[in-house]
Short mmCIF file of C-alpha atoms and ligand atoms in Angstrom, two decimals:
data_model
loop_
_atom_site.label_atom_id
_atom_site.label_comp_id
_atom_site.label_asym_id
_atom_site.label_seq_id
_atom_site.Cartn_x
_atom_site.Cartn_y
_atom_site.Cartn_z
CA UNK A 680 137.01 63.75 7.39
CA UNK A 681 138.81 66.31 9.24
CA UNK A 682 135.49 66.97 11.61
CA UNK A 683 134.80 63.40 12.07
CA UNK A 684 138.50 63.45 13.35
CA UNK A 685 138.68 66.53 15.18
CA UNK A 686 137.00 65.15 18.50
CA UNK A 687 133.98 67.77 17.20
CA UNK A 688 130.73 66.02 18.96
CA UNK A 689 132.73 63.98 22.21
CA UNK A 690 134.60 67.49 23.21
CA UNK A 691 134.13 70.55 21.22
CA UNK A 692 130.94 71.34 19.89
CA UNK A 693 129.21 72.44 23.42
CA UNK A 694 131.75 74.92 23.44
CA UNK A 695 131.19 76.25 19.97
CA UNK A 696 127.67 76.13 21.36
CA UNK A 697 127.92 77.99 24.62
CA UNK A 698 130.16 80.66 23.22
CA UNK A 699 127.76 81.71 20.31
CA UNK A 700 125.02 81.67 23.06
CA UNK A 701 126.82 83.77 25.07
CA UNK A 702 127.62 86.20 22.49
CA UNK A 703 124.45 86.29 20.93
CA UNK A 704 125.05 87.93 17.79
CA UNK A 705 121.56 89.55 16.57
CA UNK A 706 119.79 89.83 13.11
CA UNK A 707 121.23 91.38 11.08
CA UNK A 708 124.81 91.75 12.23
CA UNK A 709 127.99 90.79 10.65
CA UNK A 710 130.44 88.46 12.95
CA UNK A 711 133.95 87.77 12.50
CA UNK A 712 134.87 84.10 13.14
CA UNK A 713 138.45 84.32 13.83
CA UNK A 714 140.68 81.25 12.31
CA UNK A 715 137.29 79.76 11.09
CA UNK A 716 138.64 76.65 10.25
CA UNK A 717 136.12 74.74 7.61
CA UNK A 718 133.41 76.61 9.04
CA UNK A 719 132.37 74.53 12.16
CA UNK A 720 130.44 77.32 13.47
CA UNK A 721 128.76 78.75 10.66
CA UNK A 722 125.39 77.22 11.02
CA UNK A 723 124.96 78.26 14.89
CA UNK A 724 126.18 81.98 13.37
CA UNK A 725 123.58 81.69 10.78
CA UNK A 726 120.38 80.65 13.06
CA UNK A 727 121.40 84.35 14.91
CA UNK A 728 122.26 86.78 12.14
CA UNK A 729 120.19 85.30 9.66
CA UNK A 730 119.95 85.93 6.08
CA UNK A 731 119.94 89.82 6.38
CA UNK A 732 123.72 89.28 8.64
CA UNK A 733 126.95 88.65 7.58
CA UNK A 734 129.58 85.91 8.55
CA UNK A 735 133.41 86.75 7.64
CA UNK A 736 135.74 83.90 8.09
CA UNK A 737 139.32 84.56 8.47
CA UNK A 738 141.86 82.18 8.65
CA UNK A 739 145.28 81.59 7.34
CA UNK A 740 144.97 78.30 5.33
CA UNK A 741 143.74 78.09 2.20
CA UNK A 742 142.93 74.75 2.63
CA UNK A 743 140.34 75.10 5.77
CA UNK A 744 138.72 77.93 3.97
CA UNK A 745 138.44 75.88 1.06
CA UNK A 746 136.61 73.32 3.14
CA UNK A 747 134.72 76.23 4.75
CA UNK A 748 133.74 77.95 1.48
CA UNK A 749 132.52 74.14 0.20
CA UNK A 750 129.97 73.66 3.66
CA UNK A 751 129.02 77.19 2.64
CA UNK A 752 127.94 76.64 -0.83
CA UNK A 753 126.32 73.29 0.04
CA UNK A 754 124.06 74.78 2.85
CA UNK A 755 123.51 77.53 0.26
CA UNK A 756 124.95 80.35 2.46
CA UNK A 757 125.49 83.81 0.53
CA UNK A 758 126.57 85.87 3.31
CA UNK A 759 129.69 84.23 4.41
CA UNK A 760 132.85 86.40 3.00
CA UNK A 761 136.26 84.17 3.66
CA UNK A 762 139.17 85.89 3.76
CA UNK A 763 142.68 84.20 3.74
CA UNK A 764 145.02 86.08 6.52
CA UNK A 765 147.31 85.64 8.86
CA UNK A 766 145.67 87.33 12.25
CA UNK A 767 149.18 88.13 14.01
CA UNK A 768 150.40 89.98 11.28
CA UNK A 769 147.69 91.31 9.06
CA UNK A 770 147.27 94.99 8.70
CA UNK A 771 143.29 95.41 10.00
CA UNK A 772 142.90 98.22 7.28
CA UNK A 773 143.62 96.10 4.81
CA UNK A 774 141.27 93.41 5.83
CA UNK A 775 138.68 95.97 6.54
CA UNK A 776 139.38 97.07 2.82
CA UNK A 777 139.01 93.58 1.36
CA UNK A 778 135.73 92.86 3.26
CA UNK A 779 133.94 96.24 2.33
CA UNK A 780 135.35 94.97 -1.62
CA UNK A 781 133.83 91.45 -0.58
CA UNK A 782 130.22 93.61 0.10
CA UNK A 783 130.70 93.30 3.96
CA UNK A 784 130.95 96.21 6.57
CA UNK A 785 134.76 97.44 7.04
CA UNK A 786 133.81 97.68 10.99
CA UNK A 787 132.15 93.78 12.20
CA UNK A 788 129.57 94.06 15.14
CA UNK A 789 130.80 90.99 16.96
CA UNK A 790 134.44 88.53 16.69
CA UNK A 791 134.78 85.02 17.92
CA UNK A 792 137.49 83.22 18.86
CA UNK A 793 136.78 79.24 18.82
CA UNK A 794 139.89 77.35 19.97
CA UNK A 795 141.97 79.54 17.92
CA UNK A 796 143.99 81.78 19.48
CA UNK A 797 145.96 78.86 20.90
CA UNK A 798 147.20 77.96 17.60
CA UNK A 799 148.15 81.52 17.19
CA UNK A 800 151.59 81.73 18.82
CA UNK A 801 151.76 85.72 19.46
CA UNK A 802 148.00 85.56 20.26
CA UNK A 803 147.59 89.07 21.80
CA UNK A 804 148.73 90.25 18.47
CA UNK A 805 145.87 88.39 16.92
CA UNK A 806 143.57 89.98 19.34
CA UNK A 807 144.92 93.11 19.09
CA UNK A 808 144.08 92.50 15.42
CA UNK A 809 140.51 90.88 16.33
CA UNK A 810 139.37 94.17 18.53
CA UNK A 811 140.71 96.55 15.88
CA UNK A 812 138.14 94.80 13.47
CA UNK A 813 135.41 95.77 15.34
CA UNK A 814 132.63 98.27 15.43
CA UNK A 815 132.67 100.50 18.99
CA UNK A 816 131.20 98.89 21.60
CA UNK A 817 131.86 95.26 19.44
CA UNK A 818 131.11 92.06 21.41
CA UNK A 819 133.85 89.82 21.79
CA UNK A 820 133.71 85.84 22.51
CA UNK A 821 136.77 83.24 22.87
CA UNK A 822 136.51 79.99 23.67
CA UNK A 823 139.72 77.90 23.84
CA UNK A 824 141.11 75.30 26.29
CA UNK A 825 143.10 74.31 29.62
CA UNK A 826 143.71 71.44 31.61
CA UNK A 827 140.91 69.78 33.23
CA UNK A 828 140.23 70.27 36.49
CA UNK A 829 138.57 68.75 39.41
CA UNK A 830 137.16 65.37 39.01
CA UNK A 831 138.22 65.67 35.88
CA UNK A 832 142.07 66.46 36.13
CA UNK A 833 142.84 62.32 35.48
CA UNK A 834 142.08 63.72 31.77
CA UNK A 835 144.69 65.85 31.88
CA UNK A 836 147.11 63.87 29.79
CA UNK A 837 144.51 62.65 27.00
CA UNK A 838 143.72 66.76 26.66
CA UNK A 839 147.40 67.87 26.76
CA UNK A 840 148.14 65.09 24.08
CA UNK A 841 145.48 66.09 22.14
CA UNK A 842 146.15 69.97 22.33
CA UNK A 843 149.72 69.40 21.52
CA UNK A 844 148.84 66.97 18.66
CA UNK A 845 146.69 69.76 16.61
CA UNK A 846 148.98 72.46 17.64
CA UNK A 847 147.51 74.76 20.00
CA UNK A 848 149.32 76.01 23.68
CA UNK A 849 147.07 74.54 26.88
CA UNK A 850 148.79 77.19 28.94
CA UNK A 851 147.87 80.65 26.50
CA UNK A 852 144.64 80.96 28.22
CA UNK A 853 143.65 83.41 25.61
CA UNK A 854 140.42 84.68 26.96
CA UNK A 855 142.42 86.66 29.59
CA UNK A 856 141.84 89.12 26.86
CA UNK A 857 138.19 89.25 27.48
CA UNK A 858 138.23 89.48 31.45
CA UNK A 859 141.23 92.17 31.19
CA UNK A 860 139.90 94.55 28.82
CA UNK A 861 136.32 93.98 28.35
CA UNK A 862 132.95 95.00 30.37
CA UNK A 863 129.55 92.68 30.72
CA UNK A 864 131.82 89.86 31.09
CA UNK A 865 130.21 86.51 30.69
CA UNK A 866 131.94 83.21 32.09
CA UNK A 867 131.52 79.35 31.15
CA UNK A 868 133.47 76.10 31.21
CA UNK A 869 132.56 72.35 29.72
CA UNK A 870 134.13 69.22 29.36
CA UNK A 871 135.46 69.21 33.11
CA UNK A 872 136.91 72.52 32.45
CA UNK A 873 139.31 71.84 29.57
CA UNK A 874 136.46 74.22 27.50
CA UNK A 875 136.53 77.85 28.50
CA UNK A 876 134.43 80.37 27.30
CA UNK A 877 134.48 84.14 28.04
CA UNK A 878 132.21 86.74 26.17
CA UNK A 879 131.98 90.66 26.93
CA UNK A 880 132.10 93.94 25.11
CA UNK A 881 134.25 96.04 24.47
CA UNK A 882 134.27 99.51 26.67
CA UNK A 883 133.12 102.36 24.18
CA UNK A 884 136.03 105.13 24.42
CA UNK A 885 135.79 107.11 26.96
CA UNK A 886 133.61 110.42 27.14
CA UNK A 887 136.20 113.99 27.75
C1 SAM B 361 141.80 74.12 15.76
S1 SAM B 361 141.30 75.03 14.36
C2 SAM B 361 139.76 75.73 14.94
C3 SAM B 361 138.89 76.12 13.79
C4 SAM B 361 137.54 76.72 14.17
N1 SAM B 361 137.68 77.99 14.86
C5 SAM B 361 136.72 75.78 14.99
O1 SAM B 361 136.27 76.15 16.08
O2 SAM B 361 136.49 74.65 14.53
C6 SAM B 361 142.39 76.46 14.38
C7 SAM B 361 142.33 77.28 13.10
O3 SAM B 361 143.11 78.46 13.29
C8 SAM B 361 143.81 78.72 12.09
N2 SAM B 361 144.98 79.54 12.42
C9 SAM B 361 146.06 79.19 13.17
N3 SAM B 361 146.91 80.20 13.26
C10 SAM B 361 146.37 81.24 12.57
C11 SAM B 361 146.75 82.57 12.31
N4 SAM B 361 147.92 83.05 12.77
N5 SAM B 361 145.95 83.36 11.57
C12 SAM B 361 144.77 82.88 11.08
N6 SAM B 361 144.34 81.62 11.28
C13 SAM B 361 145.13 80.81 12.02
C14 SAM B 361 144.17 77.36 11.54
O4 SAM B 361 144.45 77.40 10.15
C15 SAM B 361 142.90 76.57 11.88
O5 SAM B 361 141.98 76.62 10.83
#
């Protein structure tokens, strides 16, 4: 009910789609998906990492990884690990901990972001968080939203209304993360460009 309400297939989903193209997480790896929700992009996740990958949810309501853990279990998905924090103020070690427990990899190869961070308050604490999860040279997507522009701007109070109505900030812009601090940046926008979508890596330290 909550996906049939959530404006999933009119708005969202080609941005869930264009991100996880963009980042194109390969066999094999393990991917963060960062305030997961009920799992809305576990089955594009799947078709890249595949069987032999790994898909660790995190996300600070029990009762969206409930619904995520149920779509798991139905679609008879054993390598999705859930794990129940709070990304602004979790300690990363400790979450590394619990995944490794969990039979993941304390280090992820790639984190995504989908229309998240703008729920997060304190979001570059949650990023800070995110990129601390991560393996060197870890792939990073977000995808989050803005006010429509263009042609499209006479949307602009429908999409405000609707941001403000499930919570998130229109004006966080959250994947300034990604164009300040990563390389191989990758750009998109949907939906009259209320859905933005930013993928690139992060810089491997540098060599003294
Ligand atoms: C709009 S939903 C998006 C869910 C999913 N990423 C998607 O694309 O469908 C935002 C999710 O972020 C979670 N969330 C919000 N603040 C959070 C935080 N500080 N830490 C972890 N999860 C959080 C909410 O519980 C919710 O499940």
């Amino acid at each position: 009910m909550y996906d049939l309400l959530s404006g999933e297939y009119p708005v969202y989903h080609a941005g869930r789609v264009l991100g996880i193209t963009a980042l194109a997480p390969r066999t094999g790896q393990q991917v963060l998906d960062v305030g997961c929700g009920t799992g809305l992009n576990f089955s594009l996740l799947q078709q890249r990492v595949g069987t032999s990958g790994t898909i660790v949810g995190i996300d600070r309501s029990a009762d969206m990884l409930n619904m995520a853990r149920r779509r798991a279990t139905a679609r008879g998905w054993n390598n999705v690990i859930l794990v129940q924090a709070d990304m602004v103020l979790l300690d990363p070690r400790s979450i590394a901990a619990r995944i490794e427990e969990s039979g993941g990899s304390a280090a992820s190869d790639a984190a995504l972001a989908t229309y998240s961070l703008s729920l997060m308050g304190d979001w570059t604490r949650a990023w800070a968080n995110m990129t601390a999860l991560l393996g060197p040279g870890g792939r990073l997507g977000v995808v989050d939203l803005q006010d429509p522009v263009g042609g499209a701007r006479w949307l602009i109070p429908s999409a405000r209304l609707a941001c403000a109505l499930g919570g998130s900030d229109i004006t966080a812009a959250p994947w300034r993360a990604i164009e300040q601090q990563c390389v191989n940046v990758l750009r998109g926008s949907a939906r009259g460009g209320h859905l933005q979508i930013r993928t690139g890596d992060m810089p491997e330290a540098p060599v003294i």
